[in-house]
Amino acid sequence: MIKIAFFDAKDYDRDSFIRANEAGKYDIRYLETKLSKDTCRLAEGCDVVCVFVNDDVNGAVIDELVQMNVKLIALRCAGYNNVDIEHAYERIHIVRVPAYSPYAVAEHAMALLLTSIRRIHKSYIRTRDFNFSLNGLTGFDLHGKTVGVVGTGKIGRVFIDICRGFGMNVIAYDKFPAQDSQIEYVSVDELWERSDIISFHCPLTDENHHIVNKDSIAKMKKGVVLINTSRGGLIDTESLVEGIKERKIGAACLDVYEEESNVFFHDYSGHIVDDDTLARLISMPNVIVTSHQAFLTNEALSNIAETTLSNIEEFFSLGYCQNEVCYKCPKVGGCPQGHNGKCF
Ligand code: NAD
């Protein structure tokens, strides 16, 4: 039976994986700790490690897993910026869940936007205290506003459709614009200049790390609303805080944060949080932070569990998997994604 060390396991993960593994095909060892150099020994005797967005799969971790004869790293997410994939090359295979519900993430982005600009987070607290005054709750219409979408893949496209339903004008920037898509693509600078709202739906890469910085913020409209449901590293948080303090940025809706890995997914309600930047952001009335929860719907969780287990099954029965991230091409049959050794 294939043995899986399941790191950073939460109750909702367990529930969905227990359901997907109803037939008992896999022996899953649920571990609450995240994968790191200090914890990877917990995978001793397992064939697979299953990880999420904040597990640190660096070169040293990969070496140790290989040494323990772990054969596969199964990401139960789409993004893989937390994995040293170049180091994994020719050492270990990596599979991921490329899509589980673009609707979950795109709908959360819109939920954050509406909450922020209609001040729902404020009015919810007020009315619970029987304060029915409206002062300070004035919002603005989305209809007729321009939204700039960075990244027009699966999630970006759904977000664009939602925005069009609100009567918004959509412009977009993508490194690889979609052909014949009826999307108005512009340069990244034009997107900063024209957008009332900017939403990020691209992967984090070396190239776009801190794409939101002092210089790009200077090019944006006064009062711009930023939504980030993609990856925290896209935004230089210090520049964001300055932009908000200078009243240049009107609001920020953040489901991700560049230093989230030691904070998000944990309950620190009884503690003093050490991260001053995060504490400053959370103290601002025009900032909403959710803790990387955009993916968290029933539909997405069951798709994640089913795809992760079918990736593992495919890998062990065929020796490769369609959802492989790693660039260790199989000896027989070539790259299933057609990359043919040209991944780097
Ligand atoms: P996708 O691969 O379908 O689309 C990504 C798009 O970004 C593609 O069109 C690609 O061409 C474009 N792109 C790549 N590099 C770019 C760059 N440097 N600048 C601009 N565009 C670039 O991915 P997706 O399924 O739409 O997911 C997008 C991102 O959302 C993921 O990479 C992940 O970081 C994030 N995500 C977050 C959550 C969450 O819970 N918050 C859940 C799932 C995904």
Coordinates of C-alpha atoms and ligand atoms in Angstrom, one line a residue:
M1 CA 0.0 0.0 0.0
I2 CA 1.3 3.5 -0.9
K3 CA 2.3 5.4 2.2
I4 CA 1.7 9.2 2.3
A5 CA 3.2 11.6 4.9
F6 CA 0.6 14.4 4.9
F7 CA 2.1 17.6 6.3
D8 CA 0.3 20.7 7.6
A9 CA -2.9 18.7 8.0
K10 CA -6.0 20.6 9.1
D11 CA -9.4 19.2 10.1
Y12 CA -10.9 20.2 6.7
D13 CA -8.0 18.4 4.9
R14 CA -8.5 15.3 6.9
D15 CA -12.3 15.3 6.2
S16 CA -11.9 15.6 2.5
F17 CA -9.0 13.1 2.1
I18 CA -10.8 10.6 4.3
R19 CA -13.8 10.8 2.0
A20 CA -11.6 10.6 -1.1
N21 CA -9.7 7.6 0.4
E22 CA -12.9 5.8 1.5
A23 CA -11.8 2.5 -0.1
G24 CA -8.7 2.6 2.1
K25 CA -6.3 2.4 -0.9
Y26 CA -3.7 4.7 0.7
D27 CA -2.1 4.7 4.1
I28 CA -2.1 8.4 5.0
R29 CA -0.1 9.7 8.0
Y30 CA -1.7 13.0 8.9
L31 CA 0.9 15.4 10.5
E32 CA 0.0 18.8 12.0
T33 CA 3.5 20.2 11.5
K34 CA 4.7 21.8 8.3
L35 CA 7.4 20.2 6.2
S36 CA 10.8 21.7 6.8
K37 CA 14.4 20.5 7.3
D38 CA 13.6 19.9 11.0
T39 CA 10.4 17.8 10.3
C40 CA 11.1 15.9 7.2
R41 CA 12.3 12.8 9.1
L42 CA 8.6 12.3 10.0
A43 CA 8.2 11.1 6.4
E44 CA 10.5 8.1 7.2
G45 CA 9.1 4.9 5.5
C46 CA 6.7 6.9 3.3
D47 CA 6.6 6.8 -0.5
V48 CA 5.0 10.3 -0.9
V49 CA 5.0 13.6 1.0
C50 CA 1.9 15.6 0.5
V51 CA 2.3 19.4 1.1
F52 CA 0.5 22.7 0.9
V53 CA 1.4 26.3 0.2
N54 CA 3.5 27.1 3.3
D55 CA 5.5 23.9 3.5
D56 CA 9.1 24.8 2.8
V57 CA 10.4 22.3 0.2
N58 CA 13.9 23.7 -0.3
G59 CA 17.0 21.9 -1.6
A60 CA 18.0 20.5 1.8
V61 CA 14.5 19.1 2.4
I62 CA 14.5 17.6 -1.1
D63 CA 17.9 15.9 -0.5
E64 CA 16.7 14.4 2.8
L65 CA 13.5 13.1 1.2
V66 CA 15.5 11.5 -1.6
Q67 CA 17.8 10.0 0.9
M68 CA 14.8 8.5 2.7
N69 CA 13.6 7.0 -0.6
V70 CA 10.5 9.2 -0.8
K71 CA 9.6 9.1 -4.5
L72 CA 7.1 11.8 -5.0
I73 CA 6.2 15.3 -3.6
A74 CA 2.4 15.7 -4.1
L75 CA 1.4 19.4 -3.8
R76 CA -2.3 19.7 -2.9
C77 CA -2.3 23.2 -4.4
A78 CA -1.7 24.9 -7.8
G79 CA 1.2 27.3 -7.0
Y80 CA 4.7 25.8 -6.5
N81 CA 6.8 28.9 -5.5
N82 CA 7.6 27.1 -2.2
V83 CA 9.4 24.3 -3.9
D84 CA 12.9 24.4 -5.3
I85 CA 11.9 22.8 -8.6
E86 CA 15.3 23.2 -10.2
H87 CA 16.9 21.4 -7.3
A88 CA 14.3 18.6 -7.7
Y89 CA 15.3 18.1 -11.3
E90 CA 16.5 14.5 -11.8
R91 CA 16.1 13.9 -8.0
I92 CA 12.4 13.6 -7.3
H93 CA 9.1 14.0 -9.0
I94 CA 6.6 16.7 -8.1
V95 CA 2.9 16.7 -9.0
R96 CA 0.4 19.4 -8.3
V97 CA -3.4 20.2 -8.6
P98 CA -3.4 22.7 -11.4
A99 CA -7.1 23.6 -11.0
Y100 CA -9.6 22.8 -8.3
S101 CA -12.0 25.6 -8.3
P102 CA -11.1 28.9 -10.0
Y103 CA -14.6 30.0 -8.9
A104 CA -13.6 29.7 -5.2
V105 CA -10.7 32.1 -5.6
A106 CA -12.3 34.5 -8.0
E107 CA -15.5 34.7 -5.9
H108 CA -13.4 35.4 -2.7
A109 CA -11.6 38.2 -4.5
M110 CA -14.9 39.8 -5.3
A111 CA -16.2 39.2 -1.8
L112 CA -13.1 41.0 -0.4
L113 CA -13.6 43.9 -2.8
L114 CA -17.3 44.3 -2.0
T115 CA -16.7 44.0 1.7
S116 CA -14.0 46.6 1.5
I117 CA -15.6 49.3 -0.6
R118 CA -19.1 48.9 0.9
R119 CA -17.6 48.9 4.5
I120 CA -19.4 45.6 5.4
H121 CA -16.6 44.7 7.9
K122 CA -17.3 48.0 9.7
S123 CA -21.1 47.8 9.6
Y124 CA -21.2 44.2 10.8
I125 CA -19.4 45.2 14.0
R126 CA -21.4 48.4 14.4
T127 CA -24.9 46.7 14.2
R128 CA -23.8 43.9 16.6
D129 CA -23.3 46.8 19.1
F130 CA -26.7 48.3 18.2
N131 CA -24.9 51.2 16.5
F132 CA -27.0 52.0 13.5
S133 CA -25.3 55.2 12.4
L134 CA -24.0 55.5 8.8
N135 CA -21.2 58.0 9.3
G136 CA -18.0 56.8 7.7
L137 CA -19.6 54.0 5.7
T138 CA -19.9 55.7 2.3
G139 CA -18.8 53.4 -0.5
F140 CA -18.6 53.7 -4.3
D141 CA -20.3 51.9 -7.2
L142 CA -18.4 49.3 -9.1
H143 CA -20.5 49.9 -12.2
G144 CA -18.4 51.9 -14.7
K145 CA -15.1 51.5 -12.8
T146 CA -12.0 50.1 -14.5
V147 CA -10.5 47.0 -13.0
G148 CA -7.0 45.9 -14.0
V149 CA -6.5 42.1 -13.9
V150 CA -2.9 40.9 -13.7
G151 CA -2.9 37.3 -14.9
T152 CA -5.7 36.0 -17.2
G153 CA -5.5 32.3 -16.6
K154 CA -8.2 30.2 -15.0
I155 CA -8.9 32.4 -12.0
G156 CA -8.3 35.7 -13.7
R157 CA -10.8 34.8 -16.4
V158 CA -13.5 33.9 -13.9
F159 CA -12.8 37.1 -12.0
I160 CA -13.1 39.1 -15.3
D161 CA -16.5 37.5 -16.0
I162 CA -17.7 38.4 -12.5
C163 CA -16.5 42.0 -13.0
R164 CA -18.2 42.3 -16.3
G165 CA -21.4 41.2 -14.6
F166 CA -21.1 44.2 -12.4
G167 CA -20.8 46.5 -15.4
M168 CA -17.1 47.2 -14.9
N169 CA -14.6 48.0 -17.7
V170 CA -11.9 45.3 -17.7
I171 CA -8.3 45.8 -18.8
A172 CA -5.6 43.1 -18.3
Y173 CA -1.9 42.4 -18.3
D174 CA -0.5 38.9 -18.9
K175 CA 3.0 37.8 -19.8
F176 CA 1.3 35.4 -22.2
P177 CA -1.9 37.2 -23.4
A178 CA -4.7 34.8 -24.5
Q179 CA -5.4 35.0 -28.2
D180 CA -9.0 35.9 -29.4
S181 CA -10.1 36.3 -25.8
Q182 CA -12.1 39.6 -26.1
I183 CA -9.8 40.9 -23.3
E184 CA -8.3 44.3 -23.7
Y185 CA -4.6 43.7 -22.9
V186 CA -2.4 46.7 -22.0
S187 CA 1.2 47.1 -20.8
V188 CA 1.7 46.8 -17.1
D189 CA 2.4 50.5 -16.7
E190 CA -0.9 51.4 -18.5
L191 CA -2.7 49.0 -16.2
W192 CA -1.3 50.8 -13.1
E193 CA -2.3 54.2 -14.6
R194 CA -5.8 53.4 -15.7
S195 CA -7.1 51.0 -13.0
D196 CA -9.5 52.0 -10.2
I197 CA -9.1 48.5 -8.8
I198 CA -6.2 46.0 -9.5
S199 CA -6.5 42.3 -8.8
F200 CA -3.6 39.8 -9.0
H201 CA -4.2 36.4 -10.5
C202 CA -0.7 35.4 -11.7
P203 CA 1.9 33.0 -10.2
L204 CA 4.7 34.4 -8.2
T205 CA 8.0 34.2 -10.0
D206 CA 11.5 35.7 -9.7
E207 CA 10.4 38.2 -12.4
N208 CA 7.3 39.6 -10.7
H209 CA 8.4 39.4 -7.1
H210 CA 7.5 42.8 -5.6
I211 CA 5.8 43.9 -8.8
V212 CA 3.9 46.3 -6.5
N213 CA 6.6 48.5 -5.1
K214 CA 7.3 52.2 -4.5
D215 CA 7.7 52.9 -8.2
S216 CA 4.6 51.1 -9.4
I217 CA 2.5 52.5 -6.7
A218 CA 3.6 56.0 -7.8
K219 CA 2.1 55.3 -11.2
M220 CA -1.3 54.2 -9.8
K221 CA -4.4 56.3 -9.5
K222 CA -5.0 58.0 -6.1
G223 CA -7.5 55.8 -4.2
V224 CA -6.7 52.6 -6.1
V225 CA -8.0 49.4 -4.4
L226 CA -5.6 46.5 -4.5
I227 CA -6.7 42.8 -4.3
N228 CA -4.2 40.1 -3.8
T229 CA -5.5 36.5 -3.7
S230 CA -2.4 35.2 -5.6
R231 CA 0.9 35.2 -3.6
G232 CA 2.1 37.6 -1.0
G233 CA 5.5 38.1 -2.6
L234 CA 3.9 40.0 -5.5
I235 CA 3.6 43.0 -3.1
D236 CA 6.4 44.8 -1.3
T237 CA 4.5 45.1 2.0
E238 CA 6.6 48.1 3.3
S239 CA 5.7 50.1 0.1
L240 CA 2.1 49.1 0.5
V241 CA 2.0 50.4 4.1
E242 CA 3.6 53.6 2.9
G243 CA 1.2 53.9 0.0
I244 CA -1.8 53.6 2.4
K245 CA -0.4 56.0 4.9
E246 CA 0.2 58.6 2.1
R247 CA -3.5 58.0 1.1
K248 CA -2.4 57.0 -2.4
I249 CA -3.8 53.5 -2.0
G250 CA -7.5 53.7 -1.1
A251 CA -7.9 50.1 0.2
A252 CA -6.1 46.7 0.2
C253 CA -7.7 43.3 0.2
L254 CA -5.2 40.7 1.1
D255 CA -5.7 37.0 1.2
V256 CA -2.0 36.4 1.0
Y257 CA 1.0 38.1 2.7
E258 CA 4.7 37.7 1.9
E259 CA 5.5 36.6 5.5
E260 CA 2.4 34.5 6.0
S261 CA 4.1 31.1 6.4
N262 CA 4.6 31.2 10.1
V263 CA 1.3 33.0 10.9
F264 CA -1.5 32.0 8.5
F265 CA -3.5 28.9 9.3
H266 CA -2.7 29.2 13.0
D267 CA -4.7 30.7 15.9
Y268 CA -2.7 33.4 17.6
S269 CA -5.7 35.1 19.2
G270 CA -4.2 34.8 22.7
H271 CA -0.8 36.0 21.7
I272 CA 1.2 39.1 20.9
V273 CA 2.0 38.9 17.2
D274 CA 5.7 39.6 16.5
D275 CA 5.2 40.8 13.0
D276 CA 4.8 44.6 13.3
T277 CA 4.1 45.1 9.6
L278 CA 1.2 42.6 9.7
A279 CA -0.1 44.2 12.9
R280 CA 0.1 47.7 11.3
L281 CA -1.8 46.5 8.2
I282 CA -4.5 44.8 10.3
S283 CA -4.9 48.0 12.3
M284 CA -5.8 50.0 9.2
P285 CA -9.5 50.5 8.6
N286 CA -9.2 50.2 4.8
V287 CA -7.2 46.9 4.9
I288 CA -8.9 43.5 5.0
V289 CA -6.8 40.4 5.6
T290 CA -8.0 36.9 5.2
S291 CA -5.6 34.1 5.9
H292 CA -5.1 32.4 2.6
Q293 CA -8.7 31.2 2.6
A294 CA -9.7 32.0 -1.0
F295 CA -9.5 28.3 -2.0
L296 CA -11.6 27.1 1.0
T297 CA -14.9 25.8 -0.4
N298 CA -16.4 22.4 -0.2
E299 CA -16.1 22.0 -4.0
A300 CA -12.4 23.0 -4.0
L301 CA -11.5 20.7 -1.1
S302 CA -13.1 17.7 -2.6
N303 CA -11.4 18.4 -6.0
I304 CA -8.1 18.9 -4.3
A305 CA -8.4 15.5 -2.5
E306 CA -9.5 13.6 -5.5
T307 CA -6.9 15.1 -7.9
T308 CA -4.1 14.6 -5.4
L309 CA -4.9 10.9 -4.9
S310 CA -5.4 10.4 -8.6
N311 CA -2.0 12.1 -9.3
I312 CA -0.4 9.7 -6.9
E313 CA -2.2 6.7 -8.5
E314 CA -1.2 7.8 -12.0
F315 CA 2.4 8.4 -11.0
F316 CA 2.8 5.0 -9.3
S317 CA 1.0 3.1 -12.1
L318 CA 2.6 4.9 -15.1
G319 CA 5.8 6.3 -13.8
Y320 CA 4.8 9.8 -14.7
C321 CA 1.8 12.1 -14.3
Q322 CA 0.0 14.7 -16.4
N323 CA 0.1 17.1 -13.5
E324 CA 3.8 16.8 -13.0
V325 CA 5.7 20.1 -12.1
C326 CA 9.1 18.6 -11.9
Y327 CA 11.2 18.4 -14.9
K328 CA 12.5 14.9 -14.5
C329 CA 11.4 13.5 -17.8
P330 CA 10.5 9.9 -17.8
K331 CA 12.9 7.6 -19.7
V332 CA 10.1 6.0 -21.6
G333 CA 7.6 8.0 -23.6
G334 CA 9.2 11.5 -23.1
C335 CA 7.6 14.4 -21.2
P336 CA 3.9 13.9 -20.8
Q337 CA 3.5 17.7 -21.1
G338 CA 5.5 17.9 -24.3
H339 CA 8.3 20.0 -22.8
N340 CA 10.9 17.5 -24.0
G341 CA 13.6 18.7 -21.6
K342 CA 13.1 22.4 -22.3
C343 CA 11.7 23.3 -18.9
F344 CA 14.6 25.4 -17.9
Ligands
NAD1 P1 -3.1 29.9 -14.3 O1 -1.9 29.2 -14.6 O2 -4.4 29.3 -14.9 O3 -3.0 31.4 -14.8 C1 -1.9 32.2 -14.5 C2 -1.8 33.3 -15.5 O4 -0.8 34.2 -15.1 C3 -1.5 32.8 -16.9 O5 -2.3 33.4 -17.9 C4 0.0 33.2 -17.1 O6 0.3 33.5 -18.5 C5 0.0 34.5 -16.3 N1 1.4 34.9 -15.9 C6 2.4 34.1 -15.7 N2 3.5 34.9 -15.3 C7 3.0 36.2 -15.3 C8 3.7 37.4 -15.1 N3 4.9 37.5 -14.7 N4 2.9 38.5 -15.2 C9 1.6 38.4 -15.5 N5 1.0 37.3 -15.8 C10 1.7 36.2 -15.7 O7 -3.3 30.0 -12.8 P2 -4.6 30.2 -11.9 O8 -5.2 28.8 -11.6 O9 -5.5 31.2 -12.5 O10 -4.0 30.7 -10.5 C11 -3.3 32.0 -10.4 C12 -2.6 32.1 -9.1 O11 -3.6 32.1 -8.0 C13 -1.8 30.9 -8.7 O12 -0.5 31.0 -9.3 C14 -1.7 31.0 -7.2 O13 -0.6 31.8 -6.9 C15 -3.0 31.7 -6.9 N6 -3.9 30.9 -6.1 C16 -4.3 31.4 -4.9 C17 -5.2 30.6 -4.1 C18 -5.7 31.1 -2.8 O14 -6.3 30.3 -2.0 N7 -5.5 32.4 -2.4 C19 -5.7 29.4 -4.6 C20 -5.3 29.0 -5.9 C21 -4.4 29.8 -6.6

